[in-house]
Amino acid sequence: MYWIFLIIFVIIVLVPDIVRTNFYLISETRLEEILIFFMGAVAFAIFIKNERQLLFHKKEKEKDKKKIEQTVKDLVESYSYIGEVNRKMDLLMNTALGLSDRSVLSKTHEKETYQSIVSATSFLLKADLASLRFVNMEDLKTKQEFRSKNSGELIKNNILAKMEEGINFKKNDDCLIISSGQKINSIKSYLIICGFDEKEESNPKNIEILKVFASQALFLYSYTHNEPKNCPPCACEKK
């Protein structure tokens, strides 16, 4: 491109030496002016075309840059999502393994397991408040409850009892209620989550994990609080 401008410049400089006579009715001076104007116009047209090409390439680079930035952002979100899913699976597995190890089911370990379920629940839905509650469905009294540090007054037991049979998931105002699939010895477990992330709540996998948590919690509670019933007199005496 620079060579073209150099050639045009040289031609313009040499126009007086190139044009030495009149051209038909056009005088020598007028012809020189026309040639100089024409060469200048050609140079200007080439300059404008080159400028547009540069502007076009600049816009294309900006588009490519935005695409790269968006790709990097998508990758970061994907890795973040994968990490979060792995974390959720770890929480689920750790809770399941903790419940399956009956040899260490002391009162302290039991409480820690309940508290870990509450923490996992808060993590899954990015919630402000979370609670795990065991309710006697005959008298609607709370047998035990474990809350996150920020939990205040949550949902009453009579509201929990209104959940229809077979329904394990319900919204109540700005709170979610997840119940165990069944009750054992009239006891049912409930996960109550308030101030949650709606995007996380819309993920069906999260809800399924919470249902598992509620059922596991009830299993642990029934195992640690189960007392022998209808025991034969001789067997009881031996105990």
CSV table of C-alpha atoms in Angstrom, one decimal:
chain,number,residue,atom,x,y,z
A,1,MET,CA,0.0,0.0,0.0
A,2,TYR,CA,2.8,2.4,0.8
A,3,TRP,CA,4.4,1.7,-2.6
A,4,ILE,CA,1.2,2.7,-4.4
A,5,PHE,CA,1.2,6.1,-2.6
A,6,LEU,CA,4.9,6.5,-3.4
A,7,ILE,CA,4.3,5.8,-7.1
A,8,ILE,CA,1.4,8.3,-7.2
A,9,PHE,CA,3.5,10.9,-5.4
A,10,VAL,CA,6.4,10.4,-7.9
A,11,ILE,CA,3.9,10.7,-10.9
A,12,ILE,CA,2.5,13.9,-9.5
A,13,VAL,CA,5.9,15.4,-9.1
A,14,LEU,CA,6.9,14.4,-12.6
A,15,VAL,CA,3.7,15.6,-14.3
A,16,PRO,CA,5.3,18.9,-15.5
A,17,ASP,CA,8.0,16.8,-17.2
A,18,ILE,CA,5.5,14.3,-18.6
A,19,VAL,CA,3.1,16.9,-20.1
A,20,ARG,CA,5.0,19.2,-22.5
A,21,THR,CA,2.3,20.1,-25.1
A,22,ASN,CA,-1.3,20.9,-25.4
A,23,PHE,CA,-3.8,18.1,-25.7
A,24,TYR,CA,-6.3,19.1,-28.4
A,25,LEU,CA,-8.2,22.0,-26.9
A,26,ILE,CA,-6.8,21.5,-23.4
A,27,SER,CA,-3.8,23.6,-22.6
A,28,GLU,CA,-0.6,22.2,-21.1
A,29,THR,CA,-1.2,23.9,-17.8
A,30,ARG,CA,-4.8,22.8,-17.6
A,31,LEU,CA,-3.8,19.2,-18.5
A,32,GLU,CA,-1.2,19.2,-15.7
A,33,GLU,CA,-3.8,20.4,-13.2
A,34,ILE,CA,-6.2,17.6,-14.4
A,35,LEU,CA,-3.6,14.9,-14.1
A,36,ILE,CA,-2.5,16.1,-10.6
A,37,PHE,CA,-6.1,16.3,-9.5
A,38,PHE,CA,-6.8,12.8,-10.9
A,39,MET,CA,-3.8,11.2,-9.2
A,40,GLY,CA,-4.7,13.0,-5.9
A,41,ALA,CA,-8.3,11.6,-6.2
A,42,VAL,CA,-6.9,8.1,-6.9
A,43,ALA,CA,-4.7,8.4,-3.8
A,44,PHE,CA,-7.6,9.7,-1.7
A,45,ALA,CA,-9.9,6.8,-2.9
A,46,ILE,CA,-7.2,4.3,-2.0
A,47,PHE,CA,-6.8,5.9,1.4
A,48,ILE,CA,-10.5,5.8,2.1
A,49,LYS,CA,-10.8,2.1,1.0
A,50,ASN,CA,-7.8,1.2,3.2
A,51,GLU,CA,-9.3,3.1,6.1
A,52,ARG,CA,-12.6,1.2,5.8
A,53,GLN,CA,-10.8,-2.1,5.7
A,54,LEU,CA,-8.9,-1.2,8.8
A,55,LEU,CA,-12.2,-0.2,10.5
A,56,PHE,CA,-13.8,-3.5,9.4
A,57,HIS,CA,-10.9,-5.6,10.7
A,58,LYS,CA,-11.0,-3.6,14.0
A,59,LYS,CA,-14.7,-4.4,14.4
A,60,GLU,CA,-14.0,-8.1,13.6
A,61,LYS,CA,-11.3,-8.2,16.3
A,62,GLU,CA,-13.6,-6.6,18.8
A,63,LYS,CA,-16.2,-9.3,18.0
A,64,ASP,CA,-13.6,-12.0,18.3
A,65,LYS,CA,-12.5,-10.6,21.6
A,66,LYS,CA,-16.0,-10.5,22.9
A,67,LYS,CA,-16.5,-14.1,21.8
A,68,ILE,CA,-13.3,-15.2,23.5
A,69,GLU,CA,-14.4,-13.3,26.7
A,70,GLN,CA,-17.8,-15.0,26.6
A,71,THR,CA,-16.2,-18.4,26.0
A,72,VAL,CA,-13.9,-17.9,29.0
A,73,LYS,CA,-16.9,-16.8,31.1
A,74,ASP,CA,-18.9,-19.9,30.0
A,75,LEU,CA,-15.9,-22.1,30.8
A,76,VAL,CA,-15.6,-20.5,34.3
A,77,GLU,CA,-19.3,-21.0,34.9
A,78,SER,CA,-19.1,-24.6,33.7
A,79,TYR,CA,-16.2,-25.4,35.9
A,80,SER,CA,-17.9,-23.7,38.8
A,81,TYR,CA,-21.1,-25.7,38.1
A,82,ILE,CA,-19.1,-28.9,37.9
A,83,GLY,CA,-17.4,-28.1,41.2
A,84,GLU,CA,-20.7,-27.3,42.9
A,85,VAL,CA,-22.2,-30.6,41.6
A,86,ASN,CA,-19.2,-32.5,43.0
A,87,ARG,CA,-19.6,-30.7,46.3
A,88,LYS,CA,-23.3,-31.6,46.4
A,89,MET,CA,-22.5,-35.3,45.7
A,90,ASP,CA,-19.8,-35.2,48.4
A,91,LEU,CA,-22.3,-33.8,50.9
A,92,LEU,CA,-24.8,-36.5,49.9
A,93,MET,CA,-22.2,-39.3,50.1
A,94,ASN,CA,-20.7,-38.1,53.4
A,95,THR,CA,-24.2,-37.9,55.0
A,96,ALA,CA,-25.1,-41.4,53.7
A,97,LEU,CA,-21.8,-42.9,54.9
A,98,GLY,CA,-22.2,-41.2,58.3
A,99,LEU,CA,-25.7,-42.8,58.7
A,100,SER,CA,-24.5,-46.2,57.6
A,101,ASP,CA,-21.7,-46.4,60.2
A,102,ARG,CA,-23.8,-47.5,63.2
A,103,SER,CA,-20.8,-48.2,65.3
A,104,VAL,CA,-20.2,-44.5,66.0
A,105,LEU,CA,-23.8,-43.4,66.4
A,106,SER,CA,-23.3,-41.7,69.7
A,107,LYS,CA,-25.4,-38.7,70.8
A,108,THR,CA,-22.6,-36.3,69.8
A,109,HIS,CA,-22.3,-38.0,66.4
A,110,GLU,CA,-26.1,-38.0,65.9
A,111,LYS,CA,-26.3,-34.3,66.6
A,112,GLU,CA,-23.3,-33.6,64.3
A,113,THR,CA,-25.1,-35.5,61.5
A,114,TYR,CA,-28.3,-33.6,61.9
A,115,GLN,CA,-26.3,-30.3,61.9
A,116,SER,CA,-24.4,-31.4,58.8
A,117,ILE,CA,-27.8,-32.1,57.0
A,118,VAL,CA,-28.9,-28.6,57.9
A,119,SER,CA,-25.6,-27.1,56.6
A,120,ALA,CA,-25.9,-29.1,53.4
A,121,THR,CA,-29.5,-27.9,53.0
A,122,SER,CA,-28.4,-24.3,53.3
A,123,PHE,CA,-25.5,-24.9,50.9
A,124,LEU,CA,-27.7,-26.6,48.2
A,125,LEU,CA,-30.3,-23.8,48.0
A,126,LYS,CA,-28.0,-21.0,49.1
A,127,ALA,CA,-30.5,-20.3,51.8
A,128,ASP,CA,-30.5,-17.8,54.7
A,129,LEU,CA,-32.4,-20.0,57.1
A,130,ALA,CA,-32.7,-23.8,57.4
A,131,SER,CA,-34.2,-26.1,59.9
A,132,LEU,CA,-34.5,-29.9,60.4
A,133,ARG,CA,-37.5,-30.8,62.6
A,134,PHE,CA,-38.9,-34.1,63.9
A,135,VAL,CA,-42.6,-33.9,64.6
A,136,ASN,CA,-44.9,-36.4,66.3
A,137,MET,CA,-47.9,-36.4,63.9
A,138,GLU,CA,-50.3,-37.6,66.5
A,139,ASP,CA,-50.0,-34.6,68.8
A,140,LEU,CA,-48.1,-32.3,66.5
A,141,LYS,CA,-45.4,-31.7,69.0
A,142,THR,CA,-41.8,-31.1,68.0
A,143,LYS,CA,-39.6,-33.9,69.3
A,144,GLN,CA,-36.3,-32.3,68.2
A,145,GLU,CA,-35.2,-29.5,65.9
A,146,PHE,CA,-31.8,-28.4,64.5
A,147,ARG,CA,-31.4,-25.0,62.9
A,148,SER,CA,-28.8,-23.0,61.1
A,149,LYS,CA,-27.2,-20.2,63.0
A,150,ASN,CA,-29.3,-17.5,61.5
A,151,SER,CA,-32.7,-19.3,61.9
A,152,GLY,CA,-35.4,-17.5,63.7
A,153,GLU,CA,-39.0,-18.5,64.1
A,154,LEU,CA,-40.0,-20.7,61.2
A,155,ILE,CA,-43.2,-22.5,60.2
A,156,LYS,CA,-45.7,-23.9,62.7
A,157,ASN,CA,-46.3,-27.7,63.0
A,158,ASN,CA,-50.0,-27.4,62.1
A,159,ILE,CA,-48.9,-26.0,58.8
A,160,LEU,CA,-46.6,-28.9,58.2
A,161,ALA,CA,-49.3,-31.3,59.1
A,162,LYS,CA,-51.5,-29.9,56.3
A,163,MET,CA,-49.2,-31.3,53.6
A,164,GLU,CA,-51.2,-34.0,51.8
A,165,GLU,CA,-50.2,-37.6,52.0
A,166,GLY,CA,-47.6,-38.5,49.4
A,167,ILE,CA,-46.6,-34.8,48.9
A,168,ASN,CA,-43.0,-34.3,50.0
A,169,PHE,CA,-42.4,-30.8,48.6
A,170,LYS,CA,-44.4,-27.6,49.2
A,171,LYS,CA,-43.9,-23.9,49.1
A,172,ASN,CA,-45.2,-21.7,52.0
A,173,ASP,CA,-44.8,-18.0,51.3
A,174,ASP,CA,-41.1,-17.5,50.9
A,175,CYS,CA,-40.2,-20.9,52.5
A,176,LEU,CA,-39.8,-24.4,51.2
A,177,ILE,CA,-40.9,-27.5,53.1
A,178,ILE,CA,-39.4,-30.9,52.3
A,179,SER,CA,-40.8,-33.9,54.3
A,180,SER,CA,-39.6,-37.5,54.6
A,181,GLY,CA,-41.5,-39.9,52.4
A,182,GLN,CA,-43.0,-41.7,55.3
A,183,LYS,CA,-43.3,-41.6,59.1
A,184,ILE,CA,-41.9,-44.1,61.6
A,185,ASN,CA,-43.5,-44.5,65.0
A,186,SER,CA,-45.7,-41.5,64.2
A,187,ILE,CA,-42.6,-39.3,63.7
A,188,LYS,CA,-42.0,-37.4,60.5
A,189,SER,CA,-39.0,-35.3,59.6
A,190,TYR,CA,-39.2,-31.9,57.8
A,191,LEU,CA,-36.6,-29.7,56.2
A,192,ILE,CA,-37.7,-26.0,56.3
A,193,ILE,CA,-35.7,-23.6,54.1
A,194,CYS,CA,-36.3,-19.9,53.9
A,195,GLY,CA,-34.5,-17.1,51.9
A,196,PHE,CA,-33.4,-19.6,49.2
A,197,ASP,CA,-32.1,-19.0,45.7
A,198,GLU,CA,-34.9,-19.5,43.3
A,199,LYS,CA,-32.5,-20.7,40.6
A,200,GLU,CA,-31.3,-23.5,42.9
A,201,GLU,CA,-34.8,-24.3,44.0
A,202,SER,CA,-35.9,-24.8,40.3
A,203,ASN,CA,-33.2,-27.5,39.9
A,204,PRO,CA,-35.1,-30.8,40.4
A,205,LYS,CA,-31.9,-32.6,41.4
A,206,ASN,CA,-31.5,-30.3,44.4
A,207,ILE,CA,-35.0,-31.1,45.6
A,208,GLU,CA,-34.4,-34.9,45.2
A,209,ILE,CA,-31.2,-34.6,47.3
A,210,LEU,CA,-33.1,-32.7,50.0
A,211,LYS,CA,-35.8,-35.5,50.0
A,212,VAL,CA,-33.0,-38.0,50.5
A,213,PHE,CA,-31.6,-35.9,53.4
A,214,ALA,CA,-35.1,-35.8,55.1
A,215,SER,CA,-35.5,-39.5,54.8
A,216,GLN,CA,-32.0,-40.2,56.0
A,217,ALA,CA,-32.6,-38.0,59.0
A,218,LEU,CA,-35.8,-39.8,59.9
A,219,PHE,CA,-33.9,-43.2,59.6
A,220,LEU,CA,-31.3,-42.0,62.0
A,221,TYR,CA,-33.8,-40.6,64.4
A,222,SER,CA,-35.9,-43.8,64.4
A,223,TYR,CA,-32.8,-45.9,64.9
A,224,THR,CA,-31.4,-44.0,67.8
A,225,HIS,CA,-34.8,-43.4,69.5
A,226,ASN,CA,-36.4,-46.7,68.9
A,227,GLU,CA,-37.4,-48.5,72.1
A,228,PRO,CA,-38.4,-52.2,72.2
A,229,LYS,CA,-42.1,-52.8,72.2
A,230,ASN,CA,-44.2,-55.9,72.9
A,231,CYS,CA,-41.1,-57.5,74.3
A,232,PRO,CA,-41.6,-61.0,75.9
A,233,PRO,CA,-41.2,-60.9,79.7
A,234,CYS,CA,-38.3,-63.4,79.6
A,235,ALA,CA,-36.5,-61.5,77.0
A,236,CYS,CA,-36.9,-58.2,78.8
A,237,GLU,CA,-35.7,-59.6,82.0
A,238,LYS,CA,-32.5,-60.8,80.3
A,239,LYS,CA,-32.0,-57.3,79.1
